[in-house]
Amino acid sequence: MNQVSPILVGQLTDLHLFADENQKLIGMPTALSLQAVIERLRVLKPELDLLLLTGDLSGDSTHQSYENLLNLIDQVQIPTYWIPGNHDCAIAMNQVLNLRLVSQRKSFERGGWNFILLNSSVPGCVHGYLSVKTLQWLDSQLKMVGSKPTLVALHHPPFYINSDWLDTSRLQNAEEFFAILDNYPQVKIVLFGHIHQEFHYQRHNINYLGTPSTCIQFKPESSIFAVDKKPPGFRLLKLYPNGTWETQVERVPYYHAVDLAATGY
């Protein structure tokens, strides 16, 4: 590979697929909104190198929802990696999401960058937490991968986002997470989902990026549950081997009326 050539990474998050492909989340048919994103990814395919799916891939934790995801992602034919969110079933994910170009690997290298994927979900809980074992693994991986630029991904945001109802379910032990990251200047980006909106915060030269959902969007800075009118989206990251990077959020032209009487979230 030409060492000046960047790689292009697509981050999709909070897909909320169901066993029944016609089932809706607050009135949004999540399979159809994801299909709209997939169509855009198919256009980008010649440039795309990999996809990162950062949790809440399922809305009902069923094997069939992950089978449905496989069938949709298969249309793109791009190496895909994933982590669970609070709506997911990690056991079902491990059983289903390991076929074709979908990988269970949580640490890998591509285009001069290291990628480390963390499970911040807690069974039966909405909030996030990184276990002692996960934090020790993160530390060992960062020691092992050396000085190459590194991207870390998890589902839950490690920051307050000024939205009272969402802030209760952030990563509960963010300080322990930061304590490890602070030792490794090669970490350039931390990606997350969960908040169904765009977010960017820089701390100690690490950029923390939250990304819109492929289905419904949450209204920013709302004290109570509120849905935004913005369409489904995803994030693109262009990563250069020297550690520089560019990113943008793309929205797809898919609109569907939400039904706030059927929160289901």
PDB file of N, CA, C and O in Angstrom, residues 14 16 25-26 56 87 155 161 163 165-166 169 193-198 211-213 215-222 224-231 251 260 263 265:
ATOM      1  N   ASP A  14     -26.336   2.214  16.310  1.00  0.00           N
ATOM      2  CA  ASP A  14     -27.722   2.253  16.776  1.00  0.00           C
ATOM      3  C   ASP A  14     -28.698   1.949  15.643  1.00  0.00           C
ATOM      4  O   ASP A  14     -29.581   2.739  15.314  1.00  0.00           O
ATOM      5  N   HIS A  16     -30.843  -0.753  15.584  1.00  0.00           N
ATOM      6  CA  HIS A  16     -32.103  -1.192  16.187  1.00  0.00           C
ATOM      7  C   HIS A  16     -32.942  -2.060  15.231  1.00  0.00           C
ATOM      8  O   HIS A  16     -34.148  -1.796  15.016  1.00  0.00           O
ATOM      9  N   LEU A  25     -39.458   1.317  15.229  1.00  0.00           N
ATOM     10  CA  LEU A  25     -39.015   1.929  16.467  1.00  0.00           C
ATOM     11  C   LEU A  25     -39.547   3.352  16.481  1.00  0.00           C
ATOM     12  O   LEU A  25     -39.137   4.194  15.680  1.00  0.00           O
ATOM     13  N   ILE A  26     -40.498   3.608  17.363  1.00  0.00           N
ATOM     14  CA  ILE A  26     -41.154   4.917  17.436  1.00  0.00           C
ATOM     15  C   ILE A  26     -41.648   5.340  16.046  1.00  0.00           C
ATOM     16  O   ILE A  26     -41.483   6.480  15.611  1.00  0.00           O
ATOM     17  N   ASP A  56     -25.947  -1.417  19.708  1.00  0.00           N
ATOM     18  CA  ASP A  56     -27.397  -1.371  19.515  1.00  0.00           C
ATOM     19  C   ASP A  56     -27.734  -1.729  18.066  1.00  0.00           C
ATOM     20  O   ASP A  56     -28.531  -1.060  17.402  1.00  0.00           O
ATOM     21  N   HIS A  87     -28.788  -2.648  23.985  1.00  0.00           N
ATOM     22  CA  HIS A  87     -29.950  -3.373  23.465  1.00  0.00           C
ATOM     23  C   HIS A  87     -29.566  -4.704  22.826  1.00  0.00           C
ATOM     24  O   HIS A  87     -30.436  -5.429  22.345  1.00  0.00           O
ATOM     25  N   HIS A 155     -19.526   1.651  22.820  1.00  0.00           N
ATOM     26  CA  HIS A 155     -20.897   2.092  22.531  1.00  0.00           C
ATOM     27  C   HIS A 155     -21.279   3.355  23.297  1.00  0.00           C
ATOM     28  O   HIS A 155     -21.912   4.260  22.752  1.00  0.00           O
ATOM     29  N   ILE A 161     -23.389  14.894  27.847  1.00  0.00           N
ATOM     30  CA  ILE A 161     -23.663  15.590  26.581  1.00  0.00           C
ATOM     31  C   ILE A 161     -24.734  16.667  26.751  1.00  0.00           C
ATOM     32  O   ILE A 161     -25.321  17.114  25.778  1.00  0.00           O
ATOM     33  N   SER A 163     -27.672  16.446  28.114  1.00  0.00           N
ATOM     34  CA  SER A 163     -29.020  15.935  27.856  1.00  0.00           C
ATOM     35  C   SER A 163     -29.369  15.042  29.048  1.00  0.00           C
ATOM     36  O   SER A 163     -28.918  13.897  29.125  1.00  0.00           O
ATOM     37  N   TRP A 165     -31.645  13.121  30.331  1.00  0.00           N
ATOM     38  CA  TRP A 165     -32.140  11.739  30.294  1.00  0.00           C
ATOM     39  C   TRP A 165     -31.098  10.796  29.706  1.00  0.00           C
ATOM     40  O   TRP A 165     -31.011   9.630  30.101  1.00  0.00           O
ATOM     41  N   LEU A 166     -30.285  11.270  28.766  1.00  0.00           N
ATOM     42  CA  LEU A 166     -29.235  10.437  28.186  1.00  0.00           C
ATOM     43  C   LEU A 166     -28.006  10.364  29.086  1.00  0.00           C
ATOM     44  O   LEU A 166     -27.320   9.330  29.130  1.00  0.00           O
ATOM     45  N   SER A 169     -27.172   7.424  31.363  1.00  0.00           N
ATOM     46  CA  SER A 169     -26.749   6.129  30.808  1.00  0.00           C
ATOM     47  C   SER A 169     -25.394   6.194  30.111  1.00  0.00           C
ATOM     48  O   SER A 169     -25.055   5.336  29.304  1.00  0.00           O
ATOM     49  N   GLY A 193     -21.430   5.520  20.048  1.00  0.00           N
ATOM     50  CA  GLY A 193     -22.798   5.698  19.555  1.00  0.00           C
ATOM     51  C   GLY A 193     -23.702   6.065  20.717  1.00  0.00           C
ATOM     52  O   GLY A 193     -23.414   6.966  21.490  1.00  0.00           O
ATOM     53  N   HIS A 194     -24.829   5.376  20.837  1.00  0.00           N
ATOM     54  CA  HIS A 194     -25.765   5.453  21.961  1.00  0.00           C
ATOM     55  C   HIS A 194     -26.599   6.730  22.004  1.00  0.00           C
ATOM     56  O   HIS A 194     -27.771   6.687  22.393  1.00  0.00           O
ATOM     57  N   ILE A 195     -26.029   7.865  21.592  1.00  0.00           N
ATOM     58  CA  ILE A 195     -26.724   9.142  21.810  1.00  0.00           C
ATOM     59  C   ILE A 195     -27.554   9.583  20.600  1.00  0.00           C
ATOM     60  O   ILE A 195     -28.243  10.595  20.671  1.00  0.00           O
ATOM     61  N   HIS A 196     -27.494   8.834  19.484  1.00  0.00           N
ATOM     62  CA  HIS A 196     -28.338   9.115  18.315  1.00  0.00           C
ATOM     63  C   HIS A 196     -28.220  10.569  17.849  1.00  0.00           C
ATOM     64  O   HIS A 196     -29.209  11.204  17.472  1.00  0.00           O
ATOM     65  N   GLN A 197     -27.011  11.104  17.868  1.00  0.00           N
ATOM     66  CA  GLN A 197     -26.775  12.478  17.433  1.00  0.00           C
ATOM     67  C   GLN A 197     -25.283  12.673  17.241  1.00  0.00           C
ATOM     68  O   GLN A 197     -24.462  11.890  17.714  1.00  0.00           O
ATOM     69  N   GLU A 198     -24.928  13.756  16.554  1.00  0.00           N
ATOM     70  CA  GLU A 198     -23.526  14.073  16.332  1.00  0.00           C
ATOM     71  C   GLU A 198     -22.938  14.758  17.561  1.00  0.00           C
ATOM     72  O   GLU A 198     -23.591  15.568  18.209  1.00  0.00           O
ATOM     73  N   THR A 211     -21.956   9.700  16.985  1.00  0.00           N
ATOM     74  CA  THR A 211     -22.455   9.601  15.604  1.00  0.00           C
ATOM     75  C   THR A 211     -23.961   9.372  15.578  1.00  0.00           C
ATOM     76  O   THR A 211     -24.497   8.650  16.423  1.00  0.00           O
ATOM     77  N   PRO A 212     -24.665   9.969  14.608  1.00  0.00           N
ATOM     78  CA  PRO A 212     -26.110   9.753  14.479  1.00  0.00           C
ATOM     79  C   PRO A 212     -26.462   8.283  14.269  1.00  0.00           C
ATOM     80  O   PRO A 212     -25.639   7.485  13.808  1.00  0.00           O
ATOM     81  N   SER A 213     -27.675   7.957  14.581  1.00  0.00           N
ATOM     82  CA  SER A 213     -28.207   6.608  14.364  1.00  0.00           C
ATOM     83  C   SER A 213     -28.601   6.422  12.896  1.00  0.00           C
ATOM     84  O   SER A 213     -28.892   7.390  12.189  1.00  0.00           O
ATOM     85  N   CYS A 215     -31.309   5.130  12.305  1.00  0.00           N
ATOM     86  CA  CYS A 215     -32.784   5.216  12.335  1.00  0.00           C
ATOM     87  C   CYS A 215     -33.200   6.549  12.970  1.00  0.00           C
ATOM     88  O   CYS A 215     -32.964   7.602  12.383  1.00  0.00           O
ATOM     89  N   ILE A 216     -33.795   6.535  14.157  1.00  0.00           N
ATOM     90  CA  ILE A 216     -34.287   7.774  14.767  1.00  0.00           C
ATOM     91  C   ILE A 216     -33.140   8.588  15.377  1.00  0.00           C
ATOM     92  O   ILE A 216     -32.108   8.040  15.747  1.00  0.00           O
ATOM     93  N   GLN A 217     -33.344   9.903  15.461  1.00  0.00           N
ATOM     94  CA  GLN A 217     -32.360  10.799  16.058  1.00  0.00           C
ATOM     95  C   GLN A 217     -32.931  11.411  17.337  1.00  0.00           C
ATOM     96  O   GLN A 217     -34.118  11.711  17.408  1.00  0.00           O
ATOM     97  N   PHE A 218     -32.067  11.584  18.333  1.00  0.00           N
ATOM     98  CA  PHE A 218     -32.476  12.228  19.575  1.00  0.00           C
ATOM     99  C   PHE A 218     -32.165  13.723  19.517  1.00  0.00           C
ATOM    100  O   PHE A 218     -31.118  14.127  18.998  1.00  0.00           O
ATOM    101  N   LYS A 219     -33.066  14.509  20.052  1.00  0.00           N
ATOM    102  CA  LYS A 219     -32.893  15.961  20.047  1.00  0.00           C
ATOM    103  C   LYS A 219     -31.763  16.360  20.996  1.00  0.00           C
ATOM    104  O   LYS A 219     -31.769  15.982  22.169  1.00  0.00           O
ATOM    105  N   PRO A 220     -30.779  17.110  20.505  1.00  0.00           N
ATOM    106  CA  PRO A 220     -29.656  17.512  21.360  1.00  0.00           C
ATOM    107  C   PRO A 220     -30.095  18.411  22.521  1.00  0.00           C
ATOM    108  O   PRO A 220     -31.052  19.181  22.409  1.00  0.00           O
ATOM    109  N   GLU A 221     -29.375  18.270  23.622  1.00  0.00           N
ATOM    110  CA  GLU A 221     -29.538  19.130  24.794  1.00  0.00           C
ATOM    111  C   GLU A 221     -30.982  19.190  25.287  1.00  0.00           C
ATOM    112  O   GLU A 221     -31.474  20.256  25.700  1.00  0.00           O
ATOM    113  N   SER A 222     -31.627  18.043  25.262  1.00  0.00           N
ATOM    114  CA  SER A 222     -33.003  17.959  25.765  1.00  0.00           C
ATOM    115  C   SER A 222     -32.990  17.295  27.142  1.00  0.00           C
ATOM    116  O   SER A 222     -32.337  16.269  27.334  1.00  0.00           O
ATOM    117  N   ILE A 224     -35.535  15.924  28.595  1.00  0.00           N
ATOM    118  CA  ILE A 224     -36.397  14.746  28.554  1.00  0.00           C
ATOM    119  C   ILE A 224     -36.283  14.078  27.186  1.00  0.00           C
ATOM    120  O   ILE A 224     -35.757  14.662  26.241  1.00  0.00           O
ATOM    121  N   PHE A 225     -36.764  12.848  27.104  1.00  0.00           N
ATOM    122  CA  PHE A 225     -36.727  12.126  25.835  1.00  0.00           C
ATOM    123  C   PHE A 225     -37.404  12.959  24.743  1.00  0.00           C
ATOM    124  O   PHE A 225     -38.543  13.393  24.888  1.00  0.00           O
ATOM    125  N   ALA A 226     -36.686  13.192  23.654  1.00  0.00           N
ATOM    126  CA  ALA A 226     -37.237  13.964  22.539  1.00  0.00           C
ATOM    127  C   ALA A 226     -36.565  13.524  21.254  1.00  0.00           C
ATOM    128  O   ALA A 226     -35.349  13.319  21.207  1.00  0.00           O
ATOM    129  N   VAL A 227     -37.365  13.386  20.197  1.00  0.00           N
ATOM    130  CA  VAL A 227     -36.858  12.928  18.904  1.00  0.00           C
ATOM    131  C   VAL A 227     -36.612  14.131  18.001  1.00  0.00           C
ATOM    132  O   VAL A 227     -37.434  15.042  17.911  1.00  0.00           O
ATOM    133  N   ASP A 228     -35.457  14.119  17.338  1.00  0.00           N
ATOM    134  CA  ASP A 228     -35.097  15.171  16.400  1.00  0.00           C
ATOM    135  C   ASP A 228     -35.665  14.841  15.021  1.00  0.00           C
ATOM    136  O   ASP A 228     -35.953  13.678  14.718  1.00  0.00           O
ATOM    137  N   LYS A 229     -35.795  15.842  14.176  1.00  0.00           N
ATOM    138  CA  LYS A 229     -36.349  15.634  12.833  1.00  0.00           C
ATOM    139  C   LYS A 229     -35.280  15.323  11.791  1.00  0.00           C
ATOM    140  O   LYS A 229     -35.596  15.115  10.621  1.00  0.00           O
ATOM    141  N   LYS A 230     -34.022  15.286  12.208  1.00  0.00           N
ATOM    142  CA  LYS A 230     -32.949  15.017  11.242  1.00  0.00           C
ATOM    143  C   LYS A 230     -33.040  13.581  10.731  1.00  0.00           C
ATOM    144  O   LYS A 230     -33.447  12.674  11.464  1.00  0.00           O
ATOM    145  N   PRO A 231     -32.639  13.361   9.470  1.00  0.00           N
ATOM    146  CA  PRO A 231     -32.722  12.010   8.895  1.00  0.00           C
ATOM    147  C   PRO A 231     -31.606  11.100   9.394  1.00  0.00           C
ATOM    148  O   PRO A 231     -30.657  11.564  10.039  1.00  0.00           O
ATOM    149  N   ARG A 251     -25.839  12.266   6.009  1.00  0.00           N
ATOM    150  CA  ARG A 251     -27.258  11.962   6.226  1.00  0.00           C
ATOM    151  C   ARG A 251     -27.825  11.402   4.932  1.00  0.00           C
ATOM    152  O   ARG A 251     -27.410  11.794   3.835  1.00  0.00           O
ATOM    153  N   LEU A 260     -44.593   9.176  18.656  1.00  0.00           N
ATOM    154  CA  LEU A 260     -44.128   9.358  20.019  1.00  0.00           C
ATOM    155  C   LEU A 260     -44.997   8.636  21.048  1.00  0.00           C
ATOM    156  O   LEU A 260     -44.592   8.461  22.196  1.00  0.00           O
ATOM    157  N   THR A 263     -43.171   4.778  22.163  1.00  0.00           N
ATOM    158  CA  THR A 263     -41.753   5.035  22.371  1.00  0.00           C
ATOM    159  C   THR A 263     -40.912   3.795  22.132  1.00  0.00           C
ATOM    160  O   THR A 263     -39.982   3.820  21.347  1.00  0.00           O
ATOM    161  N   TYR A 265     -38.516   2.595  23.280  1.00  0.00           N
ATOM    162  CA  TYR A 265     -37.063   2.718  23.388  1.00  0.00           C
ATOM    163  C   TYR A 265     -36.587   2.411  24.794  1.00  0.00           C
ATOM    164  O   TYR A 265     -37.203   2.846  25.744  1.00  0.00           O
TER     165      TYR A 265
END
